[in-house]
Amino acid sequence: MIVSYKYRAYPDAITEGRLNTALDTCRWLYNKLLEECHTAQENGSTPTMRGTQARIVTLKDENPALKDVYSKVLQMVNYTLWSNIRALSQTKKNGRKIGKLRFKSASRYRTLNYNQSGFKIDSEQSTIAFSKIGTIPFSMHRPYVGTVKGILITRSGDNWYVILQAEQGVSEPKKEGRSVGIDVGLTSFVVDSDGTAIENPRFFEQSQRKIKKFQRSVARKKRFSKNWMKATAKLEKAYDHITNQRRDFLHKLSRRYVDGYATICVEDLNIKYLKENGKSTGLRRNIHDASWGRFLAFLSYKAESAGTEFIRVDPRDTTQMCSNCGSIVKKTLADRVHNCPYCGFVADRDYNAAVNIHRVGMEQPLEPVERIPLHHISVMQVLSMKQEAPPFRAG
Ligand SMILES: [Zn+2]
């Protein structure tokens, strides 16, 4: 089964120039091949897909720009042309009166088709390197699942999108072992159903004084002067440091869960965001959400290549429900403790939620919950976990 995932893409100016040039070249090829098909028909011969395919090679002398487009992409232009020709002749067979296939104008030719090869996805950096185009960052708001068989790059007005076509249903054999539910913590980064609480990293907050200092230093300098460049470089280095620390933290933490469990249950972020839409969010909340989204992306792809099952559950009532007796115990964001008036169960609110997430994900019935104190793991402890080997990713 092929499933498409569409993401916004952000090519820089140079890459965008190459994309537009490649689109122009592909459109030229499309129209050229179509024109030659028309001419061939008028002369009484029957053009073939294989014939136009072979023609691409000789056309490269006529239009050297073709050499700047990845060869598979050119092949897909021919493929698209022929699916349009077939679709048209099918419509004619069905008795509709229709003219010839039309030439494409620039506004109607907007997609480059990378099929099977010519691209390399970096899930961690959220970038794709395209042969003959360059590296394009994209926003993976929702991680894709499966093996990517092809990527479309498409322009819509001023915006660019990548559409990943992923084949699903093929993955590593599932491993046996323990399962866990993980909840986004309010004070902790995550709390899981085994009672582990991971400290919330505050890399940004911790480095804020340093960053403010560098920012002031940049502001005092004359723009584009030598000293301004130096100060800017320092500021960028400080930002990079935060980014690297955070990535390192997320990698090691996700590795810990994927190595330790056969099944991981989390809340479905998409549903959660839909439901919480419109509620106030602060800067810290945004940073935290971004980290959490990335953590899930890391978990999801690491799980897939390790044969760990990754289950997303509907977040409805996971916080409010008592994990011990199933009663709804209303709480606000300020309530740190779940205190059930019906059965007397008292627990950290996030631990209670994690147990619910685990139970829903594993489709287990309610049963008495073990009353355990939370086991705290610090950011430093996570960072000192062993460095993982780079994961193997096909595609
Ligand atoms: Zn209860």
Coordinates of C-alpha atoms and ligand atoms in Angstrom, one line a residue:
M1 CA 0.0 0.0 0.0
I2 CA 1.4 3.4 -1.0
V3 CA 0.5 6.3 1.3
S4 CA 1.3 10.0 0.5
Y5 CA 2.6 12.5 3.0
K6 CA 2.6 16.1 2.0
Y7 CA 4.9 18.6 3.7
R8 CA 5.7 22.2 3.2
A9 CA 9.3 22.6 1.8
Y10 CA 11.6 25.5 2.2
P11 CA 14.2 25.7 -0.6
D12 CA 16.7 28.6 -0.3
A13 CA 16.9 31.1 -3.2
I14 CA 19.5 29.2 -5.2
T15 CA 17.8 25.9 -4.8
E16 CA 14.5 27.5 -5.7
G17 CA 16.1 28.9 -8.9
R18 CA 17.2 25.3 -9.8
L19 CA 13.7 24.0 -9.1
N20 CA 12.2 26.6 -11.4
T21 CA 14.7 25.9 -14.1
A22 CA 14.2 22.1 -13.9
L23 CA 10.4 22.7 -14.1
D24 CA 10.9 24.8 -17.2
T25 CA 13.1 22.2 -18.8
C26 CA 10.7 19.4 -18.0
R27 CA 7.8 21.4 -19.4
W28 CA 9.8 22.0 -22.6
L29 CA 10.5 18.3 -22.8
Y30 CA 6.8 17.4 -22.3
N31 CA 5.7 19.8 -25.0
K32 CA 8.4 18.8 -27.4
L33 CA 7.6 15.1 -27.1
L34 CA 3.9 15.8 -27.4
E35 CA 4.5 17.9 -30.5
E36 CA 6.6 15.1 -32.1
C37 CA 3.8 12.6 -31.3
H38 CA 1.3 14.9 -33.1
T39 CA 3.7 15.2 -36.1
A40 CA 4.2 11.5 -36.2
Q41 CA 0.4 10.9 -36.2
E42 CA -0.1 13.4 -39.0
N43 CA 2.5 11.5 -41.0
G44 CA 0.6 8.3 -40.5
S45 CA 3.0 6.6 -38.0
T46 CA 2.2 5.5 -34.5
P47 CA 4.4 7.0 -31.7
T48 CA 5.2 4.7 -28.8
M49 CA 6.2 5.4 -25.2
R50 CA 9.5 3.5 -25.8
G51 CA 10.1 5.7 -28.8
T52 CA 9.7 9.0 -27.0
Q53 CA 11.8 7.6 -24.1
A54 CA 14.7 6.9 -26.5
R55 CA 14.2 10.4 -28.0
I56 CA 15.1 12.0 -24.7
V57 CA 18.7 11.0 -25.1
T58 CA 19.1 12.6 -28.5
L59 CA 17.2 15.7 -27.4
K60 CA 20.0 16.3 -24.9
D61 CA 22.1 17.6 -27.8
E62 CA 19.4 19.9 -29.0
N63 CA 18.7 21.2 -25.5
P64 CA 21.7 20.8 -23.1
A65 CA 19.6 22.0 -20.2
L66 CA 18.2 18.5 -20.1
K67 CA 21.5 17.3 -18.8
D68 CA 20.9 19.4 -15.7
V69 CA 17.8 17.5 -14.8
Y70 CA 18.0 14.1 -13.0
S71 CA 17.5 11.4 -15.7
K72 CA 14.8 9.6 -13.8
V73 CA 12.8 12.8 -13.5
L74 CA 13.0 13.2 -17.3
Q75 CA 11.8 9.6 -17.7
M76 CA 8.8 10.5 -15.5
V77 CA 8.0 13.4 -17.8
N78 CA 7.6 10.8 -20.6
Y79 CA 5.6 8.6 -18.3
T80 CA 3.2 11.4 -17.4
L81 CA 2.8 12.3 -21.0
W82 CA 1.8 8.8 -21.9
S83 CA -0.6 8.4 -19.0
N84 CA -2.3 11.6 -20.3
I85 CA -2.3 10.2 -23.8
R86 CA -3.9 7.0 -22.6
A87 CA -6.4 8.8 -20.4
L88 CA -7.4 10.9 -23.4
S89 CA -7.8 7.9 -25.7
Q90 CA -9.8 6.2 -23.1
T91 CA -12.2 9.2 -22.9
K92 CA -12.5 9.1 -26.7
K93 CA -13.3 5.4 -26.6
N94 CA -16.1 6.2 -24.2
G95 CA -17.6 8.3 -26.9
R96 CA -16.7 11.8 -25.6
K97 CA -15.7 14.3 -28.3
I98 CA -12.3 15.6 -27.4
G99 CA -9.5 17.3 -29.3
K100 CA -5.8 16.6 -29.1
L101 CA -3.8 16.7 -25.9
R102 CA -2.9 20.2 -25.1
F103 CA 0.5 21.7 -24.5
K104 CA 1.3 22.7 -21.0
S105 CA 1.8 26.3 -20.0
A106 CA 4.2 27.3 -17.2
S107 CA 1.3 27.8 -14.8
R108 CA 0.1 24.3 -15.4
Y109 CA 3.4 22.5 -15.1
R110 CA 4.4 22.5 -11.5
T111 CA 5.7 19.1 -10.4
L112 CA 9.0 17.3 -10.5
N113 CA 8.7 13.6 -10.0
Y114 CA 11.6 11.8 -8.3
N115 CA 10.7 8.1 -8.7
Q116 CA 12.7 5.3 -6.8
S117 CA 16.0 7.2 -6.8
G118 CA 17.7 10.6 -6.9
F119 CA 16.7 11.6 -3.3
K120 CA 18.0 11.0 0.2
I121 CA 15.9 11.8 3.2
D122 CA 17.4 12.9 6.5
S123 CA 14.6 12.4 9.0
E124 CA 16.6 13.9 11.9
Q125 CA 17.5 17.1 10.1
S126 CA 14.2 17.1 8.3
T127 CA 15.8 17.6 4.9
I128 CA 15.8 15.9 1.5
A129 CA 18.8 15.9 -0.8
F130 CA 17.7 15.8 -4.4
S131 CA 20.1 14.9 -7.2
K132 CA 20.9 17.9 -9.4
I133 CA 18.8 20.2 -7.2
G134 CA 20.3 20.3 -3.7
T135 CA 19.2 19.9 -0.2
I136 CA 15.7 21.2 0.8
P137 CA 14.5 21.5 4.4
F138 CA 10.9 20.5 5.0
S139 CA 8.6 20.6 8.0
M140 CA 7.8 17.1 9.1
H141 CA 4.8 18.1 11.2
R142 CA 3.7 14.4 11.2
P143 CA 6.3 11.6 10.7
Y144 CA 5.8 9.4 7.7
V145 CA 5.6 5.7 8.0
G146 CA 7.1 3.2 5.6
T147 CA 9.7 3.1 2.9
V148 CA 9.7 6.1 0.6
K149 CA 9.4 5.0 -3.0
G150 CA 9.2 8.3 -4.7
I151 CA 8.9 12.1 -4.0
L152 CA 7.1 14.8 -5.9
I153 CA 8.3 18.4 -5.5
T154 CA 5.5 20.7 -6.4
R155 CA 5.0 24.4 -6.5
S156 CA 1.8 26.1 -5.5
G157 CA 1.9 29.9 -5.9
D158 CA 5.0 30.9 -3.9
N159 CA 5.0 27.8 -1.8
W160 CA 6.8 24.6 -2.3
Y161 CA 5.7 21.1 -1.1
V162 CA 7.2 17.7 -1.1
I163 CA 4.9 14.7 -1.3
L164 CA 6.5 11.5 0.0
Q165 CA 5.0 8.3 -1.4
A166 CA 5.7 5.7 1.2
E167 CA 5.1 2.0 0.9
Q168 CA 3.7 0.6 4.1
G169 CA 3.2 -2.9 5.4
V170 CA 6.8 -3.9 5.1
S171 CA 8.8 -3.6 8.3
E172 CA 11.1 -5.5 10.6
P173 CA 9.7 -8.5 12.3
K174 CA 8.1 -7.5 15.6
K175 CA 10.0 -8.2 18.7
E176 CA 8.7 -9.6 21.9
G177 CA 8.9 -7.9 25.2
R178 CA 7.5 -5.3 27.5
S179 CA 5.2 -2.4 26.5
V180 CA 5.1 1.1 27.8
G181 CA 2.9 4.2 27.7
I182 CA 4.5 7.6 27.5
D183 CA 2.9 10.9 28.3
V184 CA 4.1 14.5 27.7
G185 CA 4.9 15.8 31.1
L186 CA 4.0 19.3 32.2
T187 CA 7.0 19.7 34.5
S188 CA 8.9 16.6 33.4
F189 CA 9.7 16.1 29.7
V190 CA 8.0 12.8 29.7
V191 CA 6.5 10.4 32.3
D192 CA 6.0 6.8 31.4
S193 CA 3.7 4.0 32.7
D194 CA 6.7 2.3 34.5
G195 CA 6.9 5.4 36.7
T196 CA 10.0 7.0 35.1
A197 CA 10.0 10.7 34.9
I198 CA 12.5 12.4 32.5
E199 CA 13.6 15.8 33.5
N200 CA 12.6 18.6 31.1
P201 CA 15.7 20.0 29.3
R202 CA 15.9 23.7 29.5
F203 CA 18.8 24.2 27.2
F204 CA 17.3 27.4 25.8
E205 CA 16.5 28.9 29.1
Q206 CA 19.9 28.0 30.5
S207 CA 21.7 29.5 27.6
Q208 CA 19.5 32.6 27.5
R209 CA 21.8 34.9 29.4
K210 CA 24.7 34.0 27.1
I211 CA 22.5 34.5 24.1
K212 CA 21.2 37.8 25.3
K213 CA 24.8 39.0 25.8
F214 CA 25.7 37.9 22.2
Q215 CA 22.6 39.6 20.9
R216 CA 23.5 42.9 22.5
S217 CA 27.0 42.6 21.2
V218 CA 25.6 42.1 17.7
A219 CA 23.3 45.0 18.0
R220 CA 26.1 47.4 19.1
K221 CA 28.2 46.7 16.0
K222 CA 27.9 48.3 12.6
R223 CA 26.0 46.0 10.3
F224 CA 28.2 43.9 8.0
S225 CA 31.4 45.3 9.6
K226 CA 34.2 42.8 10.5
N227 CA 33.3 43.0 14.2
W228 CA 29.6 42.5 13.4
M229 CA 30.4 39.4 11.5
K230 CA 32.4 38.0 14.4
A231 CA 29.7 38.7 16.9
T232 CA 27.1 37.2 14.6
A233 CA 29.2 34.1 14.2
K234 CA 29.4 33.8 18.0
L235 CA 25.6 34.1 18.3
E236 CA 25.0 31.5 15.7
K237 CA 27.4 29.2 17.4
A238 CA 25.5 29.6 20.6
Y239 CA 22.2 28.7 18.9
D240 CA 23.8 25.7 17.2
H241 CA 25.0 24.5 20.5
I242 CA 21.5 24.5 21.9
T243 CA 20.2 22.8 18.8
N244 CA 22.8 20.1 19.0
Q245 CA 22.3 19.5 22.7
R246 CA 18.6 19.2 22.2
R247 CA 19.0 16.8 19.3
D248 CA 21.5 14.7 21.3
F249 CA 19.0 14.5 24.2
L250 CA 16.1 13.5 22.0
H251 CA 18.2 10.8 20.2
K252 CA 19.4 9.2 23.4
L253 CA 16.0 9.3 25.1
S254 CA 14.2 7.8 22.1
R255 CA 17.0 5.2 21.8
R256 CA 16.4 4.3 25.4
Y257 CA 12.7 3.6 24.8
V258 CA 13.1 1.8 21.5
D259 CA 15.8 -0.5 23.0
G260 CA 14.0 -1.1 26.2
Y261 CA 10.5 -1.9 24.9
A262 CA 8.8 -4.0 22.3
T263 CA 5.7 -1.7 22.2
I264 CA 5.5 2.0 22.8
C265 CA 2.2 3.8 23.2
V266 CA 1.9 7.6 22.9
E267 CA -0.9 10.1 22.5
D268 CA -1.8 11.0 18.9
L269 CA -0.5 14.5 18.6
N270 CA -2.7 15.4 15.6
I271 CA -5.9 14.7 17.5
K272 CA -4.6 16.4 20.6
Y273 CA -3.8 19.6 18.7
L274 CA -7.1 19.6 17.0
K275 CA -8.8 19.5 20.4
E276 CA -6.6 22.1 22.0
N277 CA -6.7 24.4 19.1
G278 CA -7.2 28.0 20.1
K279 CA -5.8 27.6 23.6
S280 CA -3.1 29.9 24.7
T281 CA 0.5 28.9 24.1
G282 CA 3.6 30.6 25.4
L283 CA 7.1 30.5 24.1
R284 CA 8.2 27.8 26.5
R285 CA 5.1 25.7 25.6
N286 CA 6.0 26.1 21.9
I287 CA 9.6 25.0 22.4
H288 CA 8.4 22.1 24.5
D289 CA 5.8 21.0 21.9
A290 CA 8.4 21.3 19.1
S291 CA 10.7 19.0 21.1
W292 CA 8.0 16.6 21.8
G293 CA 7.0 16.4 18.2
R294 CA 10.6 15.7 17.3
F295 CA 10.9 13.1 20.0
L296 CA 7.9 11.3 18.6
A297 CA 9.4 11.5 15.1
F298 CA 12.6 10.0 16.4
L299 CA 10.7 7.3 18.3
S300 CA 8.6 6.4 15.4
Y301 CA 11.4 5.9 12.8
K302 CA 13.7 4.2 15.3
A303 CA 10.9 1.9 16.4
E304 CA 10.2 1.0 12.8
S305 CA 13.8 0.0 12.0
A306 CA 14.1 -1.9 15.3
G307 CA 10.9 -3.9 15.0
T308 CA 9.3 -2.0 18.0
E309 CA 5.6 -1.4 17.7
F310 CA 4.6 2.2 17.9
I311 CA 1.0 2.9 18.8
R312 CA -0.8 6.3 18.8
V313 CA -3.9 6.5 20.9
D314 CA -6.7 8.9 21.1
P315 CA -5.8 11.4 23.9
R316 CA -9.4 11.7 25.0
D317 CA -9.7 11.4 28.8
T318 CA -6.2 10.1 29.2
T319 CA -5.5 12.9 31.7
Q320 CA -8.9 13.1 33.4
M321 CA -9.6 9.4 33.8
C322 CA -8.6 7.6 36.9
S323 CA -6.2 4.8 35.8
N324 CA -7.2 2.7 38.8
C325 CA -11.0 2.8 38.6
G326 CA -11.9 4.5 35.3
S327 CA -13.8 7.4 36.9
I328 CA -13.5 10.8 35.4
V329 CA -11.7 13.1 37.8
K330 CA -11.6 16.6 36.3
K331 CA -8.4 18.6 36.6
T332 CA -7.0 21.8 35.4
L333 CA -3.5 22.4 34.1
A334 CA -2.6 23.5 37.7
D335 CA -3.5 20.2 39.3
R336 CA -0.3 18.3 39.6
V337 CA -1.7 15.4 41.4
H338 CA -4.4 12.9 40.4
N339 CA -6.5 12.4 43.5
C340 CA -9.5 10.1 42.9
P341 CA -12.4 10.7 45.2
Y342 CA -14.1 7.5 44.1
C343 CA -11.3 4.9 44.8
G344 CA -8.8 6.9 46.7
F345 CA -6.0 6.4 44.1
V346 CA -3.4 9.2 44.4
A347 CA -0.7 9.6 41.8
D348 CA 1.3 12.1 39.8
R349 CA -1.1 13.4 37.1
D350 CA 1.3 12.5 34.2
Y351 CA 2.0 9.0 35.6
N352 CA -1.8 8.5 35.8
A353 CA -2.1 9.6 32.1
A354 CA 0.8 7.4 31.0
V355 CA -0.9 4.4 32.6
N356 CA -4.1 5.2 30.7
I357 CA -2.2 5.7 27.4
H358 CA -0.6 2.3 28.0
R359 CA -3.8 0.6 28.8
V360 CA -5.7 2.1 25.8
G361 CA -2.8 1.4 23.4
M362 CA -2.6 -2.3 24.6
E363 CA -6.4 -2.6 24.7
Q364 CA -6.2 -3.9 28.2
P365 CA -9.1 -3.7 30.7
L366 CA -8.9 -1.6 33.8
E367 CA -7.0 -3.2 36.7
P368 CA -5.5 -1.9 40.0
V369 CA -2.5 0.3 39.4
E370 CA 0.7 -0.2 41.3
R371 CA 1.4 2.7 43.6
I372 CA 5.0 3.5 42.9
P373 CA 7.1 6.6 43.6
L374 CA 8.3 8.2 40.4
H375 CA 11.8 7.3 39.4
H376 CA 13.5 10.5 38.2
I377 CA 16.1 10.6 35.4
S378 CA 18.0 13.9 34.9
V379 CA 18.9 15.5 31.6
M380 CA 22.5 14.8 32.4
Q381 CA 21.8 11.2 32.9
V382 CA 20.1 11.0 29.5
L383 CA 23.0 12.8 27.9
S384 CA 25.5 10.4 29.4
M385 CA 23.7 7.4 27.9
K386 CA 25.7 5.6 25.2
Q387 CA 25.9 7.1 21.8
E388 CA 23.9 5.1 19.4
A389 CA 25.2 3.7 16.1
P390 CA 23.8 5.7 13.2
P391 CA 20.6 4.0 12.2
F392 CA 20.4 2.3 8.8
R393 CA 17.8 3.9 6.6
A394 CA 16.9 2.8 3.2
G395 CA 15.8 5.3 0.6
Ligands
ZN1 ZN -10.3 6.1 40.9

